[in-house]
CSV table of C-alpha atoms in Angstrom, one decimal:
chain,number,residue,atom,x,y,z
A,1,UNK,CA,5.0,-27.5,0.1
A,2,UNK,CA,2.9,-23.8,0.0
A,3,UNK,CA,4.9,-21.6,-1.4
A,4,UNK,CA,4.8,-17.9,-2.2
A,5,UNK,CA,7.3,-15.6,-4.3
A,6,UNK,CA,8.1,-12.3,-3.0
A,7,UNK,CA,6.3,-10.9,-6.4
A,8,UNK,CA,3.3,-12.8,-5.7
A,9,UNK,CA,2.5,-11.4,-2.0
A,10,UNK,CA,3.1,-7.9,-3.9
A,11,UNK,CA,0.3,-8.5,-6.4
A,12,UNK,CA,-2.1,-10.6,-3.3
A,13,UNK,CA,-1.6,-7.6,-1.3
A,14,UNK,CA,-2.0,-4.7,-4.1
A,15,UNK,CA,-5.3,-6.4,-5.2
A,16,UNK,CA,-6.7,-6.7,-2.0
A,17,UNK,CA,-6.2,-3.2,-1.5
A,18,UNK,CA,-8.0,-2.1,-4.7
A,19,UNK,CA,-10.7,-4.8,-4.6
A,20,UNK,CA,-11.1,-3.8,-0.9
A,21,UNK,CA,-12.0,-0.1,-2.1
A,22,UNK,CA,-14.2,-0.7,-4.8
A,23,UNK,CA,-16.2,-2.5,-2.9
A,24,UNK,CA,-16.4,-0.2,-0.6
A,25,UNK,CA,-16.9,2.6,-3.0
A,26,UNK,CA,-20.1,0.5,-3.9
A,27,UNK,CA,-21.5,-0.4,-0.7
A,28,UNK,CA,-21.0,3.8,0.2
A,29,UNK,CA,-23.6,5.0,-2.7
A,30,UNK,CA,-20.4,6.3,-4.8
A,31,UNK,CA,-19.6,8.7,-1.7
A,32,UNK,CA,-16.0,8.8,-0.9
A,33,UNK,CA,-16.3,10.1,2.9
A,34,UNK,CA,-18.1,7.0,3.6
A,35,UNK,CA,-16.3,4.8,1.5
A,36,UNK,CA,-13.0,5.3,3.8
A,37,UNK,CA,-15.3,5.2,6.6
A,38,UNK,CA,-16.7,2.0,5.8
A,39,UNK,CA,-13.3,0.7,4.3
A,40,UNK,CA,-11.9,-0.9,7.1
A,41,UNK,CA,-14.8,-3.2,8.0
A,42,UNK,CA,-15.2,-4.2,4.0
A,43,UNK,CA,-11.4,-5.2,4.4
A,44,UNK,CA,-12.1,-8.3,6.8
A,45,UNK,CA,-15.1,-9.6,4.1
A,46,UNK,CA,-12.9,-8.8,1.3
A,47,UNK,CA,-9.6,-10.1,2.7
A,48,UNK,CA,-10.8,-13.3,3.9
A,49,UNK,CA,-13.4,-13.9,0.6
A,50,UNK,CA,-10.4,-12.6,-1.6
A,51,UNK,CA,-7.7,-14.2,-0.3
A,52,UNK,CA,-8.6,-17.4,0.7
A,53,UNK,CA,-10.6,-18.2,-2.7
A,54,UNK,CA,-7.6,-17.5,-4.1
A,55,UNK,CA,-5.1,-19.4,-2.0
A,56,UNK,CA,-7.9,-22.6,-2.4
A,57,UNK,CA,-6.8,-22.2,-6.0
A,58,UNK,CA,-3.4,-22.7,-5.1
A,59,UNK,CA,-3.5,-25.2,-2.6
A,60,UNK,CA,-5.6,-27.4,-4.3
A,61,UNK,CA,-3.2,-26.8,-7.6
A,62,UNK,CA,-0.4,-28.0,-5.5
A,63,UNK,CA,-2.2,-30.5,-4.2
A,64,UNK,CA,-1.9,-32.2,-7.3
A,65,UNK,CA,1.3,-31.4,-7.7
A,66,UNK,CA,1.6,-28.5,-10.1
A,67,UNK,CA,3.1,-25.2,-9.6
A,68,UNK,CA,0.8,-22.2,-8.9
A,69,UNK,CA,1.4,-18.5,-8.6
A,70,UNK,CA,-1.4,-15.9,-8.3
A,71,UNK,CA,-0.8,-13.0,-10.7
A,72,UNK,CA,-2.5,-9.7,-10.6
A,73,UNK,CA,-4.2,-8.3,-13.6
A,74,UNK,CA,-4.1,-4.1,-13.8
A,75,UNK,CA,-6.8,-3.9,-16.3
A,76,UNK,CA,-9.1,-5.6,-14.2
A,77,UNK,CA,-8.3,-3.3,-11.2
A,78,UNK,CA,-8.6,-0.5,-12.8
A,79,UNK,CA,-12.2,-2.4,-14.3
A,80,UNK,CA,-12.9,-3.0,-10.8
A,81,UNK,CA,-13.1,0.4,-9.5
A,82,UNK,CA,-14.6,1.3,-12.9
A,83,UNK,CA,-17.8,-0.4,-12.4
A,84,UNK,CA,-18.0,0.7,-8.3
A,85,UNK,CA,-19.0,3.8,-9.5
A,86,UNK,CA,-21.9,2.2,-11.2
A,87,UNK,CA,-22.9,0.4,-8.0
A,88,UNK,CA,-21.3,-3.3,-8.9
A,89,UNK,CA,-17.8,-4.4,-8.7
A,90,UNK,CA,-16.4,-6.3,-11.7
A,91,UNK,CA,-13.9,-8.0,-9.3
A,92,UNK,CA,-11.2,-9.4,-11.8
A,93,UNK,CA,-7.7,-8.5,-9.9
A,94,UNK,CA,-5.8,-11.1,-11.1
A,95,UNK,CA,-5.6,-14.8,-10.8
A,96,UNK,CA,-3.8,-18.1,-9.7
A,97,UNK,CA,-2.0,-19.2,-12.7
A,98,UNK,CA,-1.3,-23.2,-12.9
A,99,UNK,CA,1.9,-24.4,-14.7
A,100,UNK,CA,1.4,-28.0,-15.9
A,101,UNK,CA,1.9,-29.6,-19.2
A,102,UNK,CA,-1.3,-31.0,-19.4
A,103,UNK,CA,-4.0,-31.1,-17.2
A,104,UNK,CA,-7.4,-33.1,-17.6
A,105,UNK,CA,-10.8,-31.2,-17.2
A,106,UNK,CA,-11.7,-32.9,-14.0
A,107,UNK,CA,-8.5,-31.7,-12.3
A,108,UNK,CA,-8.9,-28.3,-13.8
A,109,UNK,CA,-12.6,-28.2,-12.6
A,110,UNK,CA,-11.8,-29.2,-8.9
A,111,UNK,CA,-8.9,-26.6,-9.0
A,112,UNK,CA,-11.1,-23.8,-10.6
A,113,UNK,CA,-14.2,-25.0,-7.9
A,114,UNK,CA,-12.5,-24.5,-5.3
A,115,UNK,CA,-12.4,-20.5,-4.9
A,116,UNK,CA,-16.1,-20.0,-5.0
A,117,UNK,CA,-16.3,-22.7,-2.3
A,118,UNK,CA,-14.4,-21.3,-0.1
A,119,UNK,CA,-16.8,-18.0,-0.5
A,120,UNK,CA,-19.3,-20.0,0.0
A,121,UNK,CA,-18.2,-21.3,3.5
A,122,UNK,CA,-17.2,-17.9,4.5
A,123,UNK,CA,-20.3,-16.6,3.6
A,124,UNK,CA,-22.5,-19.4,6.0
A,125,UNK,CA,-19.7,-18.7,9.0
A,126,UNK,CA,-20.3,-15.0,8.1
A,127,UNK,CA,-23.8,-15.0,8.6
A,128,UNK,CA,-23.6,-17.8,11.6
A,129,UNK,CA,-21.4,-15.0,13.2
A,130,UNK,CA,-24.2,-12.5,12.6
A,131,UNK,CA,-26.8,-15.2,13.6
A,132,UNK,CA,-25.1,-15.7,17.1
A,133,UNK,CA,-24.6,-12.0,18.0
A,134,UNK,CA,-28.1,-10.9,17.1
A,135,UNK,CA,-29.9,-10.8,19.9
A,136,UNK,CA,-26.7,-8.6,21.6
A,137,UNK,CA,-26.8,-6.3,18.7
A,138,UNK,CA,-30.2,-5.6,18.8
A,139,UNK,CA,-31.5,-2.0,20.2
A,140,UNK,CA,-33.3,-1.9,22.9
A,141,UNK,CA,-31.8,-5.3,24.0
A,142,UNK,CA,-31.0,-6.3,27.9
A,143,UNK,CA,-28.0,-7.8,26.3
A,144,UNK,CA,-27.4,-4.9,24.1
A,145,UNK,CA,-23.9,-4.4,23.3
A,146,UNK,CA,-21.8,-2.0,20.6
A,147,UNK,CA,-19.3,-3.9,19.8
A,148,UNK,CA,-21.9,-6.8,19.0
A,149,UNK,CA,-23.6,-4.2,16.6
A,150,UNK,CA,-20.2,-4.0,14.9
A,151,UNK,CA,-19.6,-7.4,14.5
A,152,UNK,CA,-23.0,-7.7,13.0
A,153,UNK,CA,-22.3,-5.3,10.5
A,154,UNK,CA,-19.0,-6.5,9.5
A,155,UNK,CA,-20.3,-10.0,9.5
A,156,UNK,CA,-23.1,-8.9,7.7
A,157,UNK,CA,-20.7,-7.1,4.7
A,158,UNK,CA,-19.0,-10.6,4.8
A,159,UNK,CA,-21.9,-12.6,4.1
A,160,UNK,CA,-22.9,-10.1,1.1
A,161,UNK,CA,-19.2,-10.4,-0.3
A,162,UNK,CA,-18.4,-14.2,-0.1
A,163,UNK,CA,-22.0,-14.6,-1.4
A,164,UNK,CA,-21.3,-12.3,-4.1
A,165,UNK,CA,-17.5,-13.8,-5.2
A,166,UNK,CA,-19.3,-17.1,-5.0
A,167,UNK,CA,-21.8,-16.9,-7.6
A,168,UNK,CA,-19.6,-14.3,-9.5
A,169,UNK,CA,-16.8,-16.5,-10.1
A,170,UNK,CA,-19.2,-19.0,-11.2
A,171,UNK,CA,-20.3,-17.4,-14.4
A,172,UNK,CA,-19.6,-19.5,-17.3
A,173,UNK,CA,-18.1,-16.6,-19.0
A,174,UNK,CA,-14.5,-16.2,-20.6
A,175,UNK,CA,-11.7,-17.3,-18.3
A,176,UNK,CA,-13.7,-17.5,-15.1
A,177,UNK,CA,-14.1,-20.2,-12.6
A,178,UNK,CA,-17.6,-21.2,-14.2
A,179,UNK,CA,-16.5,-21.9,-17.7
A,180,UNK,CA,-13.9,-24.7,-16.2
A,181,UNK,CA,-16.5,-26.2,-13.6
A,182,UNK,CA,-18.9,-26.6,-16.2
A,183,UNK,CA,-16.8,-28.4,-18.9
A,184,UNK,CA,-15.9,-30.5,-16.0
A,185,UNK,CA,-19.5,-31.4,-14.2
A,186,UNK,CA,-22.5,-29.7,-15.2
A,187,UNK,CA,-24.6,-30.9,-12.6
A,188,UNK,CA,-22.0,-29.9,-9.7
A,189,UNK,CA,-21.9,-26.5,-11.6
A,190,UNK,CA,-25.4,-26.0,-11.2
A,191,UNK,CA,-25.5,-27.3,-7.4
A,192,UNK,CA,-23.0,-24.7,-6.5
A,193,UNK,CA,-24.2,-21.8,-8.6
A,194,UNK,CA,-27.5,-22.3,-7.6
A,195,UNK,CA,-26.7,-22.1,-4.2
A,196,UNK,CA,-24.1,-19.0,-4.3
A,197,UNK,CA,-27.0,-17.1,-6.4
A,198,UNK,CA,-29.5,-17.7,-3.4
A,199,UNK,CA,-27.6,-16.7,-1.1
A,200,UNK,CA,-26.6,-13.4,-3.4
A,201,UNK,CA,-30.3,-12.7,-4.6
A,202,UNK,CA,-31.9,-13.4,-0.7
A,203,UNK,CA,-29.0,-10.8,0.4
A,204,UNK,CA,-29.5,-8.0,-2.0
A,205,UNK,CA,-33.6,-8.4,-2.0
A,206,UNK,CA,-34.0,-9.1,1.8
A,207,UNK,CA,-31.0,-7.2,3.5
A,208,UNK,CA,-28.9,-10.1,6.2
A,209,UNK,CA,-30.6,-9.1,9.4
A,210,UNK,CA,-34.0,-10.0,7.7
A,211,UNK,CA,-32.3,-13.3,6.7
A,212,UNK,CA,-31.1,-13.8,10.4
A,213,UNK,CA,-34.3,-12.9,11.5
A,214,UNK,CA,-35.8,-15.7,9.4
A,215,UNK,CA,-33.5,-18.3,10.3
A,216,UNK,CA,-34.3,-17.4,14.2
A,217,UNK,CA,-38.0,-17.3,13.7
A,218,UNK,CA,-38.2,-13.9,15.0
């Protein structure tokens, strides 16, 4: 059964707020006024990306019959805030801990890859919404809508943040997901980090609007 402890809910909320603020600072050029202005929009992408990423780990763990619980890493939260002032976010606010006496590399790999896969899927969904609303988000346009502009901005941030979270967590460093996926299956690791890496690279070099225009052929 999918259960949460009160301390787990508390830790998820704290991590969500701090990580959202960190991405807002990084995406606003370290301008705190601008960061607070875009914070609600950032929260949509981070909220979906961070929370569902962790729930992906938790769901797969519990599917295999293990108890799993998210726990905060205070040093990771502090590091995320510090790095945000340098224009990027080291997003390691905590982790889902799976309690098991024994676990194969395959099961550990499947639990670990669940989070990044969630981020990749969310990024694709956000990008699809961007494509859908783009005609009415472009000015001048016969169907121009300020609501569409807002939706486009929110989803563009959602695409960028989730593609970054996917590639970051797939890095084979320390206790990140990538290390466990790599131990399980190098082929699956190469494919997933390549997909996430291409999505992130396009976001950082082209910008989401140009990706949308490329998809639409305009």
